[in-house]
Short mmCIF file of C-alpha atoms in Angstrom, two decimals:
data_model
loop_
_atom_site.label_atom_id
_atom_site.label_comp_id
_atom_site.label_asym_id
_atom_site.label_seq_id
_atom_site.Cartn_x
_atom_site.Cartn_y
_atom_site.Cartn_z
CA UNK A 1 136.79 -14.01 163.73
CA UNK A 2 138.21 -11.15 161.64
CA UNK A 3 141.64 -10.63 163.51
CA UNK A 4 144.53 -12.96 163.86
CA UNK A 5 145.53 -13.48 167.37
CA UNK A 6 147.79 -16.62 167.06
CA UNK A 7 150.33 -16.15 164.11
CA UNK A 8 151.17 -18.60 162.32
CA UNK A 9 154.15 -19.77 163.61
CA UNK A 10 152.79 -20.73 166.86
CA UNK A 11 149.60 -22.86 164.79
CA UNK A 12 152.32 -24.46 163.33
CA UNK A 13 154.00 -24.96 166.43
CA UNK A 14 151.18 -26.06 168.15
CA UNK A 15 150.52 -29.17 165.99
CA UNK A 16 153.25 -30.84 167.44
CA UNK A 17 152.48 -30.13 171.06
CA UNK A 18 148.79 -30.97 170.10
CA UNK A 19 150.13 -34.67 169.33
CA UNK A 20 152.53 -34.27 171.97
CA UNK A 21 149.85 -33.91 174.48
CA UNK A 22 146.62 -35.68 173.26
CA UNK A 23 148.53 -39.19 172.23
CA UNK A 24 151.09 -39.04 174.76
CA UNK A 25 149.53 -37.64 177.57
CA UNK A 26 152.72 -34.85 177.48
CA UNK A 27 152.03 -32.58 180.63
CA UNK A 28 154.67 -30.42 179.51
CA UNK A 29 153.20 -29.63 175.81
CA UNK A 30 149.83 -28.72 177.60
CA UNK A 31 151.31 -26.03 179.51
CA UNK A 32 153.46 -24.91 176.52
CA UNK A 33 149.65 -25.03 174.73
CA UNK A 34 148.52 -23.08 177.45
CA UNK A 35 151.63 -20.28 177.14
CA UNK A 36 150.58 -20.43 173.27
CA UNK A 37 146.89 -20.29 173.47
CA UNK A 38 147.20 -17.23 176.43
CA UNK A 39 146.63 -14.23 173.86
CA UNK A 40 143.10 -15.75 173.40
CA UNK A 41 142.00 -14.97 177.05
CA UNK A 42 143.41 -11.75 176.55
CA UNK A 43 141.32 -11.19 173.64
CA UNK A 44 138.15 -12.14 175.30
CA UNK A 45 138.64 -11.03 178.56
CA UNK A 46 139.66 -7.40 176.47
CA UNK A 47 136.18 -7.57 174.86
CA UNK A 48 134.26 -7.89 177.94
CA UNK A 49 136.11 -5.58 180.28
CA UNK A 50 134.65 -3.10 177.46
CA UNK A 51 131.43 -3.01 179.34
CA UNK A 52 132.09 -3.92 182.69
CA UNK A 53 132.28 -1.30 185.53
CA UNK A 54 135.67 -0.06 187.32
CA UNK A 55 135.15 -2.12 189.92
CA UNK A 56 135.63 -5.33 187.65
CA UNK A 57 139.27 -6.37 188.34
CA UNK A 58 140.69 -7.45 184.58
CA UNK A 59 142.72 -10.01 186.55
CA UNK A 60 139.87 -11.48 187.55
CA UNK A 61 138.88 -11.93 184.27
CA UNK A 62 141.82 -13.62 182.96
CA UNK A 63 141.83 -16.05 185.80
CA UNK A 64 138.20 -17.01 184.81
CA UNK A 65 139.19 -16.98 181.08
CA UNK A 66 142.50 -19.62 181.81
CA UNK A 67 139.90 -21.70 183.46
CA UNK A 68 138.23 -21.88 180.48
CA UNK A 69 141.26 -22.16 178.30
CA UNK A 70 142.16 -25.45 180.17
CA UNK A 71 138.88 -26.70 179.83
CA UNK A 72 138.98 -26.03 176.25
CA UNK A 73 142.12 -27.87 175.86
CA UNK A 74 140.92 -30.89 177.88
CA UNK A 75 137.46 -31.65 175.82
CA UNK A 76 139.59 -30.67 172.34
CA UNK A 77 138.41 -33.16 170.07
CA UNK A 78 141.23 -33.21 167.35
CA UNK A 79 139.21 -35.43 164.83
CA UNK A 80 136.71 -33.46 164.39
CA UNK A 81 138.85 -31.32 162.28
CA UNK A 82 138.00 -28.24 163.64
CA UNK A 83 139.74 -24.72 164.81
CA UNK A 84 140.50 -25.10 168.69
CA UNK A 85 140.44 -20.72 168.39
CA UNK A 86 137.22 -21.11 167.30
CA UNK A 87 136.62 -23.95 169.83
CA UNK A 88 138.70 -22.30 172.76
CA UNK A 89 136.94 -18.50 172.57
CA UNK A 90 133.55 -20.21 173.28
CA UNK A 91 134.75 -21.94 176.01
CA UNK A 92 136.84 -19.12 177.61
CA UNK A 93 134.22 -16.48 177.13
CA UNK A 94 131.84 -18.98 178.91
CA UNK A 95 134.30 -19.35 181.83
CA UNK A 96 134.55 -15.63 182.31
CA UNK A 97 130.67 -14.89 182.26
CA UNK A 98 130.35 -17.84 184.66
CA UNK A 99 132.47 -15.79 186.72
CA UNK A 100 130.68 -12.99 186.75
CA UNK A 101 128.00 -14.58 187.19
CA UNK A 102 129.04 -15.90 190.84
CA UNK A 103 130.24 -12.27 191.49
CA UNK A 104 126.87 -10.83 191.11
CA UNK A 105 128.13 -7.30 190.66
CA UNK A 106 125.27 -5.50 188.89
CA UNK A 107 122.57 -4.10 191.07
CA UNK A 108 118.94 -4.78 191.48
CA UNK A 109 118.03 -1.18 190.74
CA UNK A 110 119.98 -1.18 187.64
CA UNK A 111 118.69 -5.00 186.71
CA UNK A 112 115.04 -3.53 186.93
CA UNK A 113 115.27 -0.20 184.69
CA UNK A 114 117.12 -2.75 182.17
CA UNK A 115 114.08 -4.57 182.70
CA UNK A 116 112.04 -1.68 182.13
CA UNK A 117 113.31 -0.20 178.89
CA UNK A 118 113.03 -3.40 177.66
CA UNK A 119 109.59 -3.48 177.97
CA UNK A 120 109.08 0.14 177.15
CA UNK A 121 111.29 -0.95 173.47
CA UNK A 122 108.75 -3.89 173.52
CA UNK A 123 105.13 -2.72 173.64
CA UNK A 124 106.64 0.70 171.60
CA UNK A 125 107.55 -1.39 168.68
CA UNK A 126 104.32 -3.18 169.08
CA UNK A 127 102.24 -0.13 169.07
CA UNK A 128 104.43 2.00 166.17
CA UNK A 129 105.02 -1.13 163.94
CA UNK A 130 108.75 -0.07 164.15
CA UNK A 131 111.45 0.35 166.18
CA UNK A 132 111.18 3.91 168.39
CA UNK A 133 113.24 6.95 168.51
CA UNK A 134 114.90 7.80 171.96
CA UNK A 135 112.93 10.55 172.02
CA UNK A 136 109.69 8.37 172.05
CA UNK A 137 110.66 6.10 174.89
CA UNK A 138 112.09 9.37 177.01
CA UNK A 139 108.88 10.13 176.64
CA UNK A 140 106.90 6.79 177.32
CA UNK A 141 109.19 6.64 180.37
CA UNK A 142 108.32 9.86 181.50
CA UNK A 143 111.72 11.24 181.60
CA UNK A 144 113.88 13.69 179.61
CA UNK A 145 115.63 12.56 176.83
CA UNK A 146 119.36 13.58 178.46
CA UNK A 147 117.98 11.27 181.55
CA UNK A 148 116.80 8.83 179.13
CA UNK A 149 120.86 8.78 177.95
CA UNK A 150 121.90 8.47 181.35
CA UNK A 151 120.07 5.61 182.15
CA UNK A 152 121.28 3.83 178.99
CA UNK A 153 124.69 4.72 179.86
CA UNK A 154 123.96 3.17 183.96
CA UNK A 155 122.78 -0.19 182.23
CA UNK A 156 125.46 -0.66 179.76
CA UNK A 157 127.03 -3.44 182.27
CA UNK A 158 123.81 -5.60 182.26
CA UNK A 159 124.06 -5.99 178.62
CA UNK A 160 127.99 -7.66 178.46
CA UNK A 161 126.41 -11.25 178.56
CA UNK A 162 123.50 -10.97 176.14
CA UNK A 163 125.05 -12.01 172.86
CA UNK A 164 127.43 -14.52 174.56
CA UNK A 165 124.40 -16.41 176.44
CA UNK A 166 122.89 -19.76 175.29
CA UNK A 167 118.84 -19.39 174.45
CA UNK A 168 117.86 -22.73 175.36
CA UNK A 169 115.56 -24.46 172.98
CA UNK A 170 112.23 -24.75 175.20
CA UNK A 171 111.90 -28.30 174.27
CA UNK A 172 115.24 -29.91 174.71
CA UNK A 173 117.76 -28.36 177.19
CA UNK A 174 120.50 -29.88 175.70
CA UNK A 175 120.01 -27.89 172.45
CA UNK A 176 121.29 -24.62 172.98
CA UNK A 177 121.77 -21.29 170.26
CA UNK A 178 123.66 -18.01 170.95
CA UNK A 179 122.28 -15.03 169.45
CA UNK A 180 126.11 -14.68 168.12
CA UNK A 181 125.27 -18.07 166.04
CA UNK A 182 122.45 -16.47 164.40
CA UNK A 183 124.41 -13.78 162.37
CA UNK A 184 125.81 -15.82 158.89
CA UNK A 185 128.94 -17.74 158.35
CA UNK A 186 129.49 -19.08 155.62
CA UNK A 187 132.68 -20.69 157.56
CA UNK A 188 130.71 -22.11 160.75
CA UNK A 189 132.23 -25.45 161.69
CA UNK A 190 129.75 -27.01 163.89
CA UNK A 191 126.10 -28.19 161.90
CA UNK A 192 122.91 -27.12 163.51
CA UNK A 193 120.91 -30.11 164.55
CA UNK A 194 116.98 -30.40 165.24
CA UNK A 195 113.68 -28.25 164.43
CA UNK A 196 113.31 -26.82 167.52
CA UNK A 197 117.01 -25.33 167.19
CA UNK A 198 116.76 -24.19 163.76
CA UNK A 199 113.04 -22.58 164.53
CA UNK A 200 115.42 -20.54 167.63
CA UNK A 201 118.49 -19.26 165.30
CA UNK A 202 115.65 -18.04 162.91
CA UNK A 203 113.75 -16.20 165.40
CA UNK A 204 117.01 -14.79 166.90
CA UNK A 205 118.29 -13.46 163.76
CA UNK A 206 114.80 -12.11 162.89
CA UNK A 207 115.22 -9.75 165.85
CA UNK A 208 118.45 -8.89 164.78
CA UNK A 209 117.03 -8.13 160.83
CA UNK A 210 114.78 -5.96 163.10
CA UNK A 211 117.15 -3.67 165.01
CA UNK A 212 117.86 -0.42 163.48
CA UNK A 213 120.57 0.31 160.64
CA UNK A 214 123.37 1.87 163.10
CA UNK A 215 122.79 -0.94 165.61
CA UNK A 216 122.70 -4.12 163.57
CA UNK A 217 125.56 -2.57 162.26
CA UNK A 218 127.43 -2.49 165.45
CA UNK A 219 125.93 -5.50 166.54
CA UNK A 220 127.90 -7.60 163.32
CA UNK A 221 131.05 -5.54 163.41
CA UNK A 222 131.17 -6.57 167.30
CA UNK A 223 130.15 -10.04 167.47
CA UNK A 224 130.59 -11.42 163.95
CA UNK A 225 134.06 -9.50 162.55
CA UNK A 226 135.85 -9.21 166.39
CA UNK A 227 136.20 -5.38 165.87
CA UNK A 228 136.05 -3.10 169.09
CA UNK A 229 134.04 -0.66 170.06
CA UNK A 230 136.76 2.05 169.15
CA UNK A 231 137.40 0.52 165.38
CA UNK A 232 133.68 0.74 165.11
CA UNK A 233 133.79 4.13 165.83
CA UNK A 234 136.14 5.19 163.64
CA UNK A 235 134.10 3.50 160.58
CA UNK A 236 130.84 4.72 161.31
CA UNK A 237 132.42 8.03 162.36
CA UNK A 238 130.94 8.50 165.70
CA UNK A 239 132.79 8.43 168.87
CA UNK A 240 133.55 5.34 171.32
CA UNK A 241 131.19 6.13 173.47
CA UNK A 242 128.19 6.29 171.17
CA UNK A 243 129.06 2.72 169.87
CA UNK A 244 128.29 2.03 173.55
CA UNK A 245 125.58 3.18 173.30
CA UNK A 246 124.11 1.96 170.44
CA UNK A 247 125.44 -1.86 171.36
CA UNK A 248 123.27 -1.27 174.92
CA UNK A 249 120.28 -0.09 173.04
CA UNK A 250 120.55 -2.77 170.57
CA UNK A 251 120.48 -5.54 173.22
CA UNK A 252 117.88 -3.90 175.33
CA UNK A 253 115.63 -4.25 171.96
CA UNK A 254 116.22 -7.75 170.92
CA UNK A 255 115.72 -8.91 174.78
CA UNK A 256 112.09 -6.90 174.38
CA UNK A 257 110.86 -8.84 171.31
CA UNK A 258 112.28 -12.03 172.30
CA UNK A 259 111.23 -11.96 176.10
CA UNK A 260 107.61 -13.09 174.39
CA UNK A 261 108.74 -15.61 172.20
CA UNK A 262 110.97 -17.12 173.93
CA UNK A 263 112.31 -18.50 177.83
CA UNK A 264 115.73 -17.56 178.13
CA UNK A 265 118.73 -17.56 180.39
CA UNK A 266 120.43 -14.31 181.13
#
């Protein structure tokens, strides 16, 4: 993760309440971690509100994230030597999609043209041998290309829990990959275990390889370096809006070539 959201005073801090709490069973260090650890359930629950409609209360998502902030806290291995930020975003962005999840709050109508431009994406860059234009699947839709952006723009919302789902090995349900896994780092804690799972992060981030320039782009700046949608925009020079856009086109396409490949939770 690029940006700092715990300084590090309150890492330093929170080695003593760590002890405090997992040796000593120290109920009042765990809610001082808690008060300490708070800013990451802001950050995540920032990043997802991105792409979520009005109707989304943000408090909602913070109550889902803290859920998953305890949790994180609880299962905290300390022995294993690794970053609880790293450990505690996974778990708190898991919390809030479960959430929304339970909520239900996209549409049918707006699940099945998702569902449809993902197939349109699909057989396109089956029959072209390369990604298509928007102009091309306007067309194979039979719609106008400024319809073509509205639609994109009316199922931006079903696209906020791609990247941050598990892809379940088809094999062995208790091996699990997110697409965000598949993009390299060279500082990635946790060792990938199994054929099956390796054979999954290779086809994931073979999809990504696939995407066009602009939207692999925005795809690593989002996912990989923590930048928002706005700081995106400003380095690629394009406005907020069109990052947007490019992050729901991008998902649409990798859930087209992977819906063949692949089972997959959503």
């Amino acid at each position: 993760m690029a940006k700092i959201i715990i300084s590090a005073k309150d890492i330093a801090r929170a080695g003593i309440l760590w002890e405090r709490y997992k040796e000593h069973k120290d109920s009042s260090a765990r809610e001082e971690l808690i008060l300490l650890y708070t800013p990451l359930v802001k950050f995540v629950a920032g990043r997802l509100a991105i792409s979520l409609p009005p109707n989304v209360d943000r408090d909602d998502l913070l109550s889902y994230g803290v859920f998953g902030l305890m949790d994180a806290l609880e299962k905290f291995d300390l022995s294993r030597g690794l970053k609880f930020e790293t450990y505690a975003i996974s778990r708190i962005r898991g919390s809030i999609l479960d959430g929304l999840r339970a909520m239900d709050w996209v549409p049918a109508s707006i699940r099945q043209k998702a569902k449809e431009i993902e197939k349109t994406y699909l057989a396109l860059a089956q029959q072209l041998g390369r990604e298509a234009t928007d102009e091309e699947v306007a067309q194979a839709l039979g719609v106008s290309e400024t319809d073509f952006q509205k639609t994109l723009q009316d199922v931006r919302a079903t696209t906020i829990m791609s990247l941050d789902e598990y892809w379940l090995a088809e094999n062995d349900k208790s091996e699990s990959v997110r697409l965000l896994d598949t993009l390299v780092d060279e500082q990635n804690e946790e060792p990938t275990a199994g054929l099956e799972f390796e054979e999954t992060k290779q086809l994931l981030a073979g999809a990504i390889d696939k995407l066009p320039e602009k939207e692999r782009t925005v795809i690593a700046l989002y996912y990989y370096e923590g930048l928002t949608l706005k700081e995106i925009g400003t380095i690629l020079g394009v406005s907020e809006s069109r990052i947007s856009q490019l992050h729901t086109k991008a998902i649409l396409r990798l859930r087209g070539q992977l819906a063949r490949q692949k089972k997959k939770i959503f």
